[in-house]
Every structure is written in C-alpha cells, then in structure tokens.
Coordinates of C-alpha atoms and ligand atoms in Angstrom, one line a residue:
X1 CA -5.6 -11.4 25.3
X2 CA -3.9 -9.2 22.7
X3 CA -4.8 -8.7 19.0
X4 CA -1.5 -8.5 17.0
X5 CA -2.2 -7.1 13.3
X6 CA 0.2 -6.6 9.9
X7 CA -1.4 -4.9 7.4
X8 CA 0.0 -5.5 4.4
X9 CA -0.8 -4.3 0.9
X10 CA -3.2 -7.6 0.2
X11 CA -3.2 -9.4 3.1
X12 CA -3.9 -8.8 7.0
X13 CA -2.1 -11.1 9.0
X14 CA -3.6 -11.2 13.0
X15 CA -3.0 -13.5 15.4
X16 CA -4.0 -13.9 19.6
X17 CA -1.8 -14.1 22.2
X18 CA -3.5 -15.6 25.3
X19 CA -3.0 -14.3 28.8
X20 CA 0.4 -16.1 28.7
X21 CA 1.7 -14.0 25.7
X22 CA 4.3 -16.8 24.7
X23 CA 1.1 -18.4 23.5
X24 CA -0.5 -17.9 20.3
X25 CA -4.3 -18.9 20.7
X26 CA -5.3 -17.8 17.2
X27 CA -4.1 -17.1 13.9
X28 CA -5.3 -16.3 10.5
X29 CA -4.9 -14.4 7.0
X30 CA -7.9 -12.4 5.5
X31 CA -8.3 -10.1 2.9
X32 CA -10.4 -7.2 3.9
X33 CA -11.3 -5.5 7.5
X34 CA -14.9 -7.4 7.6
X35 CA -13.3 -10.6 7.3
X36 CA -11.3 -10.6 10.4
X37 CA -14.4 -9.1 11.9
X38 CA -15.8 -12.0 11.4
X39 CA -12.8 -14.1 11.8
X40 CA -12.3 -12.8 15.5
X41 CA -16.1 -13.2 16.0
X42 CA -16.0 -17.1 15.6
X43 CA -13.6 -17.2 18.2
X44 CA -15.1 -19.5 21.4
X45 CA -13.9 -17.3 24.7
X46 CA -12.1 -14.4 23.0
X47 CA -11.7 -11.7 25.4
X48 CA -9.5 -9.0 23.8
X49 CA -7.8 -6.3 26.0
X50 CA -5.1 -4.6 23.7
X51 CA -4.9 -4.6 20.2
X52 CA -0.9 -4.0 18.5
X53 CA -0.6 -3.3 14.6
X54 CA 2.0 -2.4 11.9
X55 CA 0.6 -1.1 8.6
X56 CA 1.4 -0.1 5.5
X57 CA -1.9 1.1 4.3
X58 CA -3.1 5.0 4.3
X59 CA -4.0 6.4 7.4
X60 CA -7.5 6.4 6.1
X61 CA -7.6 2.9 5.9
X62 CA -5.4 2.3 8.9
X63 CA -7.9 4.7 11.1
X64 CA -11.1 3.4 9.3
X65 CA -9.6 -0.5 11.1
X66 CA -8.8 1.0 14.3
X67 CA -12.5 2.1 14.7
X68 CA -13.9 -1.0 13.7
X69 CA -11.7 -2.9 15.9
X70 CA -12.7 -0.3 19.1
X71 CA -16.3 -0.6 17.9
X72 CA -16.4 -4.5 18.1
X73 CA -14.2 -5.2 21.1
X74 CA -13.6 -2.2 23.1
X75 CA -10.0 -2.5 22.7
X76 CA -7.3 -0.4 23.5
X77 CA -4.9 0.2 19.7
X78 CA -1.1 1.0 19.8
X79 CA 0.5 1.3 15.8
X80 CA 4.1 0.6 15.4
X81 CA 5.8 4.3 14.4
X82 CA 8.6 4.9 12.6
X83 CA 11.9 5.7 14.4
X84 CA 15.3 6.7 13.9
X85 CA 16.8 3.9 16.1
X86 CA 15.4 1.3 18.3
X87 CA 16.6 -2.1 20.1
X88 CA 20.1 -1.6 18.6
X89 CA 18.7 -0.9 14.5
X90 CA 19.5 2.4 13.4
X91 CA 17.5 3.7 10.2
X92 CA 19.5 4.1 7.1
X93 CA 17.0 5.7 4.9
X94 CA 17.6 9.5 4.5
X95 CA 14.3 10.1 5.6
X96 CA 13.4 7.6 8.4
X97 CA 9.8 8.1 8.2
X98 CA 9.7 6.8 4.5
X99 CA 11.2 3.7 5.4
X100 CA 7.7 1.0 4.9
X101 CA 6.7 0.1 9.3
X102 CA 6.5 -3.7 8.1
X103 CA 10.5 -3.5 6.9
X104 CA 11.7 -1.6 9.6
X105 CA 9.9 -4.1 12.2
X106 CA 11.2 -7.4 10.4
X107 CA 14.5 -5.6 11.0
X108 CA 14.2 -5.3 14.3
X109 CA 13.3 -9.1 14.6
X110 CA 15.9 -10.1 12.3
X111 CA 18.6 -8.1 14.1
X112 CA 17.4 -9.4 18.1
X113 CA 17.3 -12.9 16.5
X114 CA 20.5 -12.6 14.9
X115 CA 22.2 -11.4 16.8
X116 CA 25.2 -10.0 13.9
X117 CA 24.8 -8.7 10.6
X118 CA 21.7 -10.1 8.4
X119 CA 19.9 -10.0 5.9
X120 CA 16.2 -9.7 5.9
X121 CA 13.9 -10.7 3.0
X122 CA 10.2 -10.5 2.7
X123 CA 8.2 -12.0 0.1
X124 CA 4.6 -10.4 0.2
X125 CA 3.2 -7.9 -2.6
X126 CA 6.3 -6.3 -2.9
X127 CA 9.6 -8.0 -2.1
X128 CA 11.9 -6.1 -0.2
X129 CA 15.9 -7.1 0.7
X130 CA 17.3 -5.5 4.0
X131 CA 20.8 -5.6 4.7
X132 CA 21.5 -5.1 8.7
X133 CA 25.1 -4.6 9.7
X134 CA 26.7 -6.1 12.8
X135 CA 26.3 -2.4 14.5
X136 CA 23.2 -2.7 13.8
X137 CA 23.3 0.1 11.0
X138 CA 20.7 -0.4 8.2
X139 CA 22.9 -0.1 5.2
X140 CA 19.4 0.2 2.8
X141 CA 17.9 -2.2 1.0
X142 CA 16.2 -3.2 -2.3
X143 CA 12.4 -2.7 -3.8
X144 CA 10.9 -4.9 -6.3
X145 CA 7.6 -6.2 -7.5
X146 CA 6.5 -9.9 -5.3
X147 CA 4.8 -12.8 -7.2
X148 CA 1.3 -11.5 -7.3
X149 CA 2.5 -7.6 -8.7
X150 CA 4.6 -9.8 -11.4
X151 CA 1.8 -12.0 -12.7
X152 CA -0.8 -9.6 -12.8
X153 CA 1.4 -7.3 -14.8
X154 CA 1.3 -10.2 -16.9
X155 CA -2.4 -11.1 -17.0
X156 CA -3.2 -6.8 -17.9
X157 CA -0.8 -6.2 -20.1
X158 CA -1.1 -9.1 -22.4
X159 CA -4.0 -10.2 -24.0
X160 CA -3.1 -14.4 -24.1
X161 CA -2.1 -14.5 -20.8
X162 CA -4.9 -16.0 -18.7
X163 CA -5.0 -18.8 -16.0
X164 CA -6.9 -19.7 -13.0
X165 CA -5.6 -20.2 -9.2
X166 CA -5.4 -23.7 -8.9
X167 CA -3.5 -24.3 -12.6
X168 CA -0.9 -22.0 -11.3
X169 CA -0.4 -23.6 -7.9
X170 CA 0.1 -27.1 -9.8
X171 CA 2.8 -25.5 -11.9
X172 CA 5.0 -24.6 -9.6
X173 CA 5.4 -28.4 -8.2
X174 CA 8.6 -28.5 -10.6
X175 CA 10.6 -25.5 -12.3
X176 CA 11.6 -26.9 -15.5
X177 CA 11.0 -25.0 -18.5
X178 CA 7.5 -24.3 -19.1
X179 CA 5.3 -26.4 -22.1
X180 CA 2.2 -24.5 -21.3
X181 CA 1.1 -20.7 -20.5
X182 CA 0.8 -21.0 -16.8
X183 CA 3.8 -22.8 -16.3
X184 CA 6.3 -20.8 -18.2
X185 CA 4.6 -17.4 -16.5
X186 CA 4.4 -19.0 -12.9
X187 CA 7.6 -20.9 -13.1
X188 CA 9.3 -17.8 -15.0
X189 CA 8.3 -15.0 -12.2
X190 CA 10.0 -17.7 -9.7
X191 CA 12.9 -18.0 -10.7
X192 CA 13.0 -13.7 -11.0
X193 CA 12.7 -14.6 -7.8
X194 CA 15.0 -16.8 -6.9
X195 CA 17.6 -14.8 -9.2
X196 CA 17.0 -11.9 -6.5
X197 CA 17.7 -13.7 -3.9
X198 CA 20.9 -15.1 -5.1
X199 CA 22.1 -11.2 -5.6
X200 CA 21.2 -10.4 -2.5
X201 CA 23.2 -13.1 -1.0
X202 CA 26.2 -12.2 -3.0
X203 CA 25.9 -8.5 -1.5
X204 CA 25.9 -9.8 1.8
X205 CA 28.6 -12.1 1.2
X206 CA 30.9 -8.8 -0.1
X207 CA 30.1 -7.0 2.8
X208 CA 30.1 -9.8 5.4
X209 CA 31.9 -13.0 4.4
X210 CA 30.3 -15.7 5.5
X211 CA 29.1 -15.0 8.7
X212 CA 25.8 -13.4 7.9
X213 CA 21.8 -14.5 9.0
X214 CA 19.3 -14.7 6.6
X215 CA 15.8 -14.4 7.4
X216 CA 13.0 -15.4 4.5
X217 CA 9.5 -13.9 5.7
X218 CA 6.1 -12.9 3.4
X219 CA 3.5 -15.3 2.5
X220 CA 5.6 -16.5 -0.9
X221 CA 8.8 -17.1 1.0
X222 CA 8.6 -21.0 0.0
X223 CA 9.0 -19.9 -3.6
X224 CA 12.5 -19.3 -2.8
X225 CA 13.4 -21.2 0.4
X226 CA 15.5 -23.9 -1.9
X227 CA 18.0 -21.8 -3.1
X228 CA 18.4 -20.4 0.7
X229 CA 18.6 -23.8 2.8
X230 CA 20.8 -22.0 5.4
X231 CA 18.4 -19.3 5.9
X232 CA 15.8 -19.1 8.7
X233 CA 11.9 -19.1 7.4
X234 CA 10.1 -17.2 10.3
X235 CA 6.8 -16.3 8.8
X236 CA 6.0 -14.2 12.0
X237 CA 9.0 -11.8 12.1
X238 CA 7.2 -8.7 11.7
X239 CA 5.1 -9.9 14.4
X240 CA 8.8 -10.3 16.5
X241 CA 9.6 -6.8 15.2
X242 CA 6.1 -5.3 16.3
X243 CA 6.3 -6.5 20.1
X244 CA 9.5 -4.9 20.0
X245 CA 8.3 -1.9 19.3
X246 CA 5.4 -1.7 20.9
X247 CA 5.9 -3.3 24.3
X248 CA 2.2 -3.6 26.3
X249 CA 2.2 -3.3 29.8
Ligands
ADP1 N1 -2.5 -18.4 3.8 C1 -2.3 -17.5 2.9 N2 -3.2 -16.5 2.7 C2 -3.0 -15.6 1.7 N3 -1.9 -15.5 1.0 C3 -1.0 -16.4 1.1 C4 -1.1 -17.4 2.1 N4 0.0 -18.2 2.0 C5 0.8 -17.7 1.0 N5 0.2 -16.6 0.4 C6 0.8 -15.8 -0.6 O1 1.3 -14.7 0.0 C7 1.3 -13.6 -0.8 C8 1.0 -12.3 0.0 O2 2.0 -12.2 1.0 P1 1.8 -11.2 2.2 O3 3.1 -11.3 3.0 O4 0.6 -11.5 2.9 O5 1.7 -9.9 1.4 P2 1.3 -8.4 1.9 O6 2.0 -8.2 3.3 O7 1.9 -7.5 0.9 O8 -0.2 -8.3 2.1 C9 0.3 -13.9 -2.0 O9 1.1 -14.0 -3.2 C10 -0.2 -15.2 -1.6 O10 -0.3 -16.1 -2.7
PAZ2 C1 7.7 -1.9 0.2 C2 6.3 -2.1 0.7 C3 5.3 -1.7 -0.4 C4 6.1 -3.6 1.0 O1 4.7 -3.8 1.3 P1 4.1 -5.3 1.3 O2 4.6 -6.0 0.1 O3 4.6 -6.0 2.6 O4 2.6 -5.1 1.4 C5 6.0 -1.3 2.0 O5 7.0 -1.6 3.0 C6 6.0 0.2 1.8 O6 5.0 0.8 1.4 N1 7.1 0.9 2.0 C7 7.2 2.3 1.9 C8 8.3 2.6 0.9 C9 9.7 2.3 1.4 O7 9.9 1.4 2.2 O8 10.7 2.9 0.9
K3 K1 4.3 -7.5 4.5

C-alpha cells in the first residue's frame, strides 16, 4: 500500500492506494500531523510500504512529518522536487525552484490529462491560476489570497465583522446581495472569486482561442464551478501530478 500526502498551507490531504494502485482504499483531510496519525491508525488492515508527498510547508515542518510517519509505519518517504522540466511541462518561473511543488505538480496533471494547452486553477489557501501552453511551456501564472485568507482579513481587521462556520456555509446557498453581515462578506469574497476566474478565462481565450482545458482543483473549487461549467473539477490533480513525479517501483 502507498501513503500519498499534499501538504498544503491548512490542510493535509492523504489518501491509500492498495496493492492495485488504481485503487484508492482511503482518503481523508486533517489539519495537523497527529490527526492523520490517528486517522491512518483507525485504518482496519493498513499495511503501508512507501509513503509519496508534495509540500509546501518549511522543511522543518516537512522533515518533522517525515519522521513521524517513519516512526509510526516504517515507511519508506520520496518528496516531489522541483524541476526545470518534466513529462513534457517546462518551468516558466525565472527561478524554477521558487515555483510552489503543489502548482507545479497540478501542472503536470493538468498538462498529461489535457493533453493541449490548459489552464490550471486551484482553490486552497491561496488561489493560484496556471496557464500551460500546447508545448507544454508554462507561460506563469497568477497569486492571490483563497476564501479562507480573504475572510479572515476581514474578521482581523475589522472590528464588526464576526460570524460562525455554519452561518457562513448557509449563506452561500444563493449569491444575491447580502441583507446580513455574513452574507454580504461570504457572498462578497465569492464572487472575487468568481471575477478571477472569469479573467483568467479571458487570458486563456487570447492566447488560445477556444481550444483550451480547464482544470478547477483545491478544496473551495465548488465556489466557482458555475461560472466554469466546461471545466474539469478533479479534486485529486496534485495527487495526478505527484505520481508523475515520483514514480515508485
Ligand atoms: N473536507 C474538507 N476539509 C477541509 N477543508 C475543506 C474541505 N472541503 C472544502 N474545504 C475548504 O477548502 C479550503 C482549503 O483548501 P485546500 O486545498 O485544502 O487548501 P491548502 O492546500 O492551502 O491547505 C478551506 O477553505 C475549506 O473551507
Ligand atoms: C502559492 C502557494 C502559497 C499555494 O499554497 P496553498 O494555497 O495550496 O496552500 C504555494 O504554492 C507556495 O507557497 N508557492 C511558492 C511561491 C510561488 O509559487 O511563487
Ligand atoms: K494546495
């Protein structure tokens, strides 16, 4: 069985693949090292051989994982690196190394599903826009605050801005102007959203025409799914991107 991690800035994503690696045996989203511990714990016949990550997290944080991971289950650890070009993607930030491991994986995904020219958009603490030309050349991409950075810049910086969890997940059943403070703030920071994505789709239609792929990806890509119906929602395309780039044997 293999142990396939994406450590993002809030959220680890991990998931099992079973001796038939086609098959996902287990799956899951937890917010700190112990709880996927714990997570992988529960699991009934779990018998880990290799362990595969991606993350964007300090290397202090990153090793601190690995250890706990070796400690626990004895496993073998490969972490996705950065590259200049692989499966066909070249690079196209100045310095390739700077260019975030979860992007440049997605990528790779994106590009082998596509096929052609695409456009890859993830929706996690950050959202990040990547344009991939038929070549395969990276042409760069956008940076800009996700749904949880924009509300919480909200909730600190004023001091009447204050809502729980579950009011905010009712406001967004409908996106008409808000009457109350959760629904204009929720509602508000989705359609930033949304307004992002519609710019990026215009970029891509100047350099591509029409025949571009668009992949939505991140745990808030429904937010925006609706103004995209043509695009593809693959939650796991970093996951896609990772066994790319780190094939086991
Ligand atoms: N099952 C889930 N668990 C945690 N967060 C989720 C889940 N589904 C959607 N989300 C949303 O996904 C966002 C985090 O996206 P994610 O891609 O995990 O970010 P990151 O990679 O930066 O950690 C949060 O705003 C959260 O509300
Ligand atoms: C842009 C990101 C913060 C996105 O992280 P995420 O929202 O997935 O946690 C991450 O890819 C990152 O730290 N990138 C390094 C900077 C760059 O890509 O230019
Ligand atoms: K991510």
């Amino acid at each position: 069985m293999i142990l396939e991690l994406d450590c993002g800035n809030s959220f680890i994503k991990w998931r099992v693949l079973g001796a038939d690696v086609r098959i996902v045996v287990a799956e899951g989203v937890v917010d700190s090292d112990l709880a996927l511990l714990q997570g992988l714990k529960q699991l009934d016949g779990l018998a880990l051989k290799r362990c595969r990550l991606v993350s964007v997290r300090t290397g202090d944080e990153t090793s601190a994982l690995i250890t706990l991971l070796t400690d626990a289950f004895g496993v073998s650890v490969t972490c996705a690196a950065p590259a200049r070009e692989m499966s066909g993607v070249r690079n196209g930030y100045e310095d390739y190394e700077k260019l975030g491991l979860d992007r440049w994986l997605a990528m790779l995904g994106g590009f082998h599903l596509a096929g052609g020219p695409c456009l890859v958009l993830d929706f996690g603490t950050a959202v990040t826009a990547d344009f991939i030309a038929a070549d395969g050349e990276h042409i760069g991409g956008f940076i800009c605050p996700g749904m949880p950075l924009m509300r919480n810049q909200l909730r600190t910086h004023t001091r009447r801005i204050r809502y729980g969890d579950v009011a905010a997940e009712r406001a967004l059943e409908s996106l008409v102007p808000g009457r109350t403070t959760v629904e204009a703030v929720e509602r508000g920071c989705s359609l930033m959203l949304q307004g992002f994505v519609l710019t990026q789709l215009q970029l891509a239609h100047s350099y591509w025409g029409g025949g571009f792929t668009v992949f939505l990806t991140g745990g808030d890509a429904d937010l925006v799914r609706g103004v995209v119906p043509a695009a593809r929602v693959v939650p796991d395309l970093v996951f896609v991107g990772l066994a790319m780039a780190c094939p086991l044997p």
